[in-house]
Short mmCIF file of C-alpha atoms in Angstrom, two decimals:
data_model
loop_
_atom_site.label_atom_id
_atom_site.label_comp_id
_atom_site.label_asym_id
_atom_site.label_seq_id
_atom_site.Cartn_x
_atom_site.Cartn_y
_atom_site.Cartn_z
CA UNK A 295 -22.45 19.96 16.17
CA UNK A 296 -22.50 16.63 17.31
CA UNK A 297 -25.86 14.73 16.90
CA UNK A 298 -25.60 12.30 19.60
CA UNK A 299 -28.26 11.92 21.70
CA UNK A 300 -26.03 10.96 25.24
CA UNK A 301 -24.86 7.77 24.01
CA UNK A 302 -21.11 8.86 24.79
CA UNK A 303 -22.73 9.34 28.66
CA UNK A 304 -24.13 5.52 28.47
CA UNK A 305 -22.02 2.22 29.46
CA UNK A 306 -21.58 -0.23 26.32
CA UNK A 307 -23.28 -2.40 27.92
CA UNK A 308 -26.76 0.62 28.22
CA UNK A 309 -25.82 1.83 24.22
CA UNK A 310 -26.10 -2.02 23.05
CA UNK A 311 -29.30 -2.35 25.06
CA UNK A 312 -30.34 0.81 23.81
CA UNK A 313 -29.32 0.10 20.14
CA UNK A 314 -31.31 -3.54 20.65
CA UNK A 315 -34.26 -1.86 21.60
CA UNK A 316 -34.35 1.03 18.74
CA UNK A 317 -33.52 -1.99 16.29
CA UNK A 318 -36.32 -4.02 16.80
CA UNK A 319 -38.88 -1.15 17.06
CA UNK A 320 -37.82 -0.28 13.39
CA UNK A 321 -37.65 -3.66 12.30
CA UNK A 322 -41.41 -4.73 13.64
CA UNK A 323 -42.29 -1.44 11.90
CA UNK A 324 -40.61 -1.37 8.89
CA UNK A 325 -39.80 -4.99 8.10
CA UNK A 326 -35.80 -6.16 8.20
CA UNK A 327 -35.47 -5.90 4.53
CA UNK A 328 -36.85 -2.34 4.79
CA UNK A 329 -34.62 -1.35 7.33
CA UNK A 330 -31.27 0.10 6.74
CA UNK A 331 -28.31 0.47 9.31
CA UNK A 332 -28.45 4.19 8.21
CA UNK A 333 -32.26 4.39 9.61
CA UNK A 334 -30.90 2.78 12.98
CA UNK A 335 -28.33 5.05 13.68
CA UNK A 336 -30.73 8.56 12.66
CA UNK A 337 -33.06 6.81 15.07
CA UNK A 338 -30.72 6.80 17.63
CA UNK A 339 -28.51 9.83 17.11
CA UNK A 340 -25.15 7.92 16.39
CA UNK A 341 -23.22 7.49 13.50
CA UNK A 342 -23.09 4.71 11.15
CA UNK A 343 -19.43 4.02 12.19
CA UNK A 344 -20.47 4.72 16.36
CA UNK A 345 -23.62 1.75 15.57
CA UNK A 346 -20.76 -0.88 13.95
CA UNK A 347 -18.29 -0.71 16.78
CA UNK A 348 -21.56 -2.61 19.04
CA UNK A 349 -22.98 -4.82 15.90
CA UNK A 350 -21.34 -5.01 12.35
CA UNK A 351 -24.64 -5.41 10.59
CA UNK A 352 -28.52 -6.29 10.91
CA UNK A 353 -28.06 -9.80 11.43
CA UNK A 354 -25.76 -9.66 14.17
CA UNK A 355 -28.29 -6.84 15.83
CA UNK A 356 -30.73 -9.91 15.49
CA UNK A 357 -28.70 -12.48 16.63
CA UNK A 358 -28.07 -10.35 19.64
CA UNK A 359 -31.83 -10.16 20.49
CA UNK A 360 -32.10 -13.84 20.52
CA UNK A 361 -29.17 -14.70 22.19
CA UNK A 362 -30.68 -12.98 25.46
CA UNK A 363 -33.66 -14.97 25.21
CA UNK A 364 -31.54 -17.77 25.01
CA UNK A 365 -29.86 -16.66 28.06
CA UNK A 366 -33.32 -16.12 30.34
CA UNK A 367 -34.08 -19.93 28.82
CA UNK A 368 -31.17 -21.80 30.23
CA UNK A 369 -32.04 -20.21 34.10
CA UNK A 370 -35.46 -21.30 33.32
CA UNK A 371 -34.38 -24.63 32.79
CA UNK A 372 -32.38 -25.27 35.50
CA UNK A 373 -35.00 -23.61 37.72
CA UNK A 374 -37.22 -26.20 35.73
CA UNK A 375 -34.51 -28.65 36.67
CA UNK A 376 -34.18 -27.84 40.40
CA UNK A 377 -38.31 -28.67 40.60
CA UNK A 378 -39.49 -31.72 42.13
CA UNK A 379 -42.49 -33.79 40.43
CA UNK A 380 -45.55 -32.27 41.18
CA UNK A 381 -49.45 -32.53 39.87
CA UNK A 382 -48.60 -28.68 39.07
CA UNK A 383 -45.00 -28.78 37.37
CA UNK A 384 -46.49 -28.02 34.28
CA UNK A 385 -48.73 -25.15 35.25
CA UNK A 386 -46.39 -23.80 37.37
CA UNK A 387 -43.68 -23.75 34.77
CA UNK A 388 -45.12 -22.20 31.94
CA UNK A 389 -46.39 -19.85 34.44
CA UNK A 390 -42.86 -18.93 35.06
CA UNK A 391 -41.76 -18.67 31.53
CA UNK A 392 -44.77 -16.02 30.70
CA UNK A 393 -43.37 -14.37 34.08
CA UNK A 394 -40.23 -13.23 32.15
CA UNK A 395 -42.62 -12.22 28.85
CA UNK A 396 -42.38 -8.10 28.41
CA UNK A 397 -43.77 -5.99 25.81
CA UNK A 398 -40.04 -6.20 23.99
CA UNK A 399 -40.63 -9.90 24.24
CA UNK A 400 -43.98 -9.63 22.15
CA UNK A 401 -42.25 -7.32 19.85
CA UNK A 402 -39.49 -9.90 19.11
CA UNK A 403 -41.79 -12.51 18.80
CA UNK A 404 -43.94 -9.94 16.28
CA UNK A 405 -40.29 -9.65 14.72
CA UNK A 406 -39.82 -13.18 14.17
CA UNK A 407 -43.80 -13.87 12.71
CA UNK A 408 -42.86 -11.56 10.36
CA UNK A 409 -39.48 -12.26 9.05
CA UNK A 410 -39.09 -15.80 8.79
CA UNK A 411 -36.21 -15.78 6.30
CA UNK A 412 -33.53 -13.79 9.19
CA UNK A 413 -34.97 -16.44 11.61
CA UNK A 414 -34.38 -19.64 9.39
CA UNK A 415 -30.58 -18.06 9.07
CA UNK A 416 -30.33 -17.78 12.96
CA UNK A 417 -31.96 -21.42 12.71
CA UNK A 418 -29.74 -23.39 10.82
CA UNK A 419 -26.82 -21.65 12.49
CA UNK A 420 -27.99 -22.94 15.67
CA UNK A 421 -28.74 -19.93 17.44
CA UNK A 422 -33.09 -20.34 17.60
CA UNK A 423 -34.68 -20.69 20.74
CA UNK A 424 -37.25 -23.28 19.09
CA UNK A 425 -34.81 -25.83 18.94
CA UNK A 426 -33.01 -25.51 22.55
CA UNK A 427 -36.89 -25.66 24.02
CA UNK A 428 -37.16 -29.28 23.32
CA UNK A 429 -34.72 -29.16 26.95
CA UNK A 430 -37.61 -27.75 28.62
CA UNK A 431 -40.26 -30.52 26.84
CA UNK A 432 -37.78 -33.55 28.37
CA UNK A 433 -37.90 -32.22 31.82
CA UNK A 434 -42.11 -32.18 31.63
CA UNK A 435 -42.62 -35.51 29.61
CA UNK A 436 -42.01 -39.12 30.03
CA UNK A 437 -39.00 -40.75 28.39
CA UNK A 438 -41.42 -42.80 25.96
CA UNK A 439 -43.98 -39.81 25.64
CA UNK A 440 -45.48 -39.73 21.95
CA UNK A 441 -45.09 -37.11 19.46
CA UNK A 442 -48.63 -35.95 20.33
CA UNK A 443 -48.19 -35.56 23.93
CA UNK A 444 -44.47 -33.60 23.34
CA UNK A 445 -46.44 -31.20 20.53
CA UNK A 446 -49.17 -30.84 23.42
CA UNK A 447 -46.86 -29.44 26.13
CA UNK A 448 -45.11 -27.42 23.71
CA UNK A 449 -48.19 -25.73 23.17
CA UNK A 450 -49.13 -24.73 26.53
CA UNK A 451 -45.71 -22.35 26.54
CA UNK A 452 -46.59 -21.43 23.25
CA UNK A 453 -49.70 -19.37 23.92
CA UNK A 454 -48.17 -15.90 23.75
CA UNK A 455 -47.19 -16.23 19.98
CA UNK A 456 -51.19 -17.46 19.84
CA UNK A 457 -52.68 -14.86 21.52
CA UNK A 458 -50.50 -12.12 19.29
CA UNK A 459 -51.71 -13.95 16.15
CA UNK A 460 -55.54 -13.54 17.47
CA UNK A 461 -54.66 -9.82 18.65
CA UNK A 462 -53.94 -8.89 14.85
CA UNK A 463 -56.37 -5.88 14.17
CA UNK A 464 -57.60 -5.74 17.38
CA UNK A 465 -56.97 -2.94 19.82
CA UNK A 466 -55.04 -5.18 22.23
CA UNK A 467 -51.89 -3.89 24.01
CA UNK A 468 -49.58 -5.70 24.92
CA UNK A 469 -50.85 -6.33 28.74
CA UNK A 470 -54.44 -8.22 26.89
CA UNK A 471 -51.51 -9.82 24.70
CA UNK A 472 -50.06 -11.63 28.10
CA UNK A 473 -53.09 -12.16 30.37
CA UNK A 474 -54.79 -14.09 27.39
CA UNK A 475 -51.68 -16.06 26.88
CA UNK A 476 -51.29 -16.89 30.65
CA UNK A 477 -54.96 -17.82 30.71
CA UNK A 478 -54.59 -20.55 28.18
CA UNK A 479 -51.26 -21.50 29.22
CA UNK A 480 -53.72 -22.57 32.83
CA UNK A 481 -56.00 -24.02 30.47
CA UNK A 482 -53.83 -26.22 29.04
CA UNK A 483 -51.45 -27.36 31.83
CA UNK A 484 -54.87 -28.05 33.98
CA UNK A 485 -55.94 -30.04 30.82
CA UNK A 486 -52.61 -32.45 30.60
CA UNK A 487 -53.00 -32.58 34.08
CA UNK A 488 -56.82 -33.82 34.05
CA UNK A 489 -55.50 -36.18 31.35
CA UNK A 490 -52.91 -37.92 32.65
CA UNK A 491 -54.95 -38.63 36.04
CA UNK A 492 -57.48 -39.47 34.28
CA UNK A 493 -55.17 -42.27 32.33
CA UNK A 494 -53.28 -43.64 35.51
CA UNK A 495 -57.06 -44.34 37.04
CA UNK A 496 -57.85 -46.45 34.22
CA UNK A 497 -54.71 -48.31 33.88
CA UNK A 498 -54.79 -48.47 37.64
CA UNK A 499 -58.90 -50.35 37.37
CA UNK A 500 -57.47 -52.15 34.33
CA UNK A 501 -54.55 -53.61 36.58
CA UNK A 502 -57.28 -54.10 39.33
CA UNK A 503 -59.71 -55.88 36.79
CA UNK A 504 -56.75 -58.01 35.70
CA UNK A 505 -55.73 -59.44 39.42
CA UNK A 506 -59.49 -60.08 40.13
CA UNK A 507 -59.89 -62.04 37.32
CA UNK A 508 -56.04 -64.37 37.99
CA UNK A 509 -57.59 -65.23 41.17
#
């Protein structure tokens, strides 16, 4: 008797979704090292040799999960693109980019926390999302913007691996997970945004001071 579980009823496009999601489950659980492609396929009622016609091993089952995320980060950017300068680009955009955050998305990101090594692979290969963010850091900053202010807006999209790290042994689900992280995403944007108005009014009395005192 066959022990599939109505994979052979799915698309390919539904079984790789399905495999994705079964995947990462075990890995957040079990750790990638401690998962096997055997305990993928029992999980999902498929044979070994059914699971390698979608992904030939673990890595390419990973590489898979962040390639989607890649995917919902270049229409991000050129929504981010498409956005003219506003006060409120910066809270409205990391606003955005939480929008898309789901409970998988926490799980991937518990995923990555915990298995650096996979992730440095996927890294020097190219395929990270880290890296392609510093797109969405030139759209928000100046041209000559320091290190300090480029670290700073990172961090204000960075809140929902922050708030994860502060929900360890907690009873937080993943819905606390999010509204904490969209809280201090607000708090930061509003706090760049005080910032910066707060520098253009003193450059703009210093340039005052200065033409009172040419005259």
């Amino acid at each position: 008797m066959s022990t599939n579980t109505g994979s052979d009823r799915r698309t390919g496009t539904e079984t790789r979704a399905e495999i994705l999601r079964v995947a990462l489950r075990l890995f957040t659980e079990k750790g990638y090292e401690g998962t096997s492609t055997r305990d993928i396929s029992s999980a999902l009622g498929m044979t070994k040799s059914s699971l390698y016609y979608h992904f030939q091993n673990k890595e390419e089952i990973v590489a898979s999960l962040v390639e989607g995320r890649r995917h919902e980060l270049d229409d991000f950017i050129e929504w981010l693109a498409a956005q003219p300068p506003a006060p409120d680009r910066l809270e409205k955009a990391a606003l955005r980019w939480l929008q898309g955050t789901t409970p998988e998305h926490l799980q991937a990101m518990l995923f990555a926390q915990a298995n650096q090594p996979v992730m440095r692979r996927l890294a020097e290969g190219g395929r990270d999302i880290r890296s392609n963010f510093d797109r969405v850091i030139d759209l928000l900053v100046d041209e000559g913007a320091s290190m300090e202010d480029r670290l700073f807006t990172r961090m204000v999209f960075d809140t929902a691996g922050a708030a994860l790290l502060s929900a360890r042994g907690t009873e937080a689900d993943p819905n606390d997970v999010i509204a904490a992280a969209r809280r201090a995403s607000i708090a930061l944007a509003r706090a760049t945004t005080n910032v910066n108005a707060a520098e253009a009014n003193t450059a703009e009395a210093n340039t005052a001071e200065a033409s009172r005192g040419a005259l």
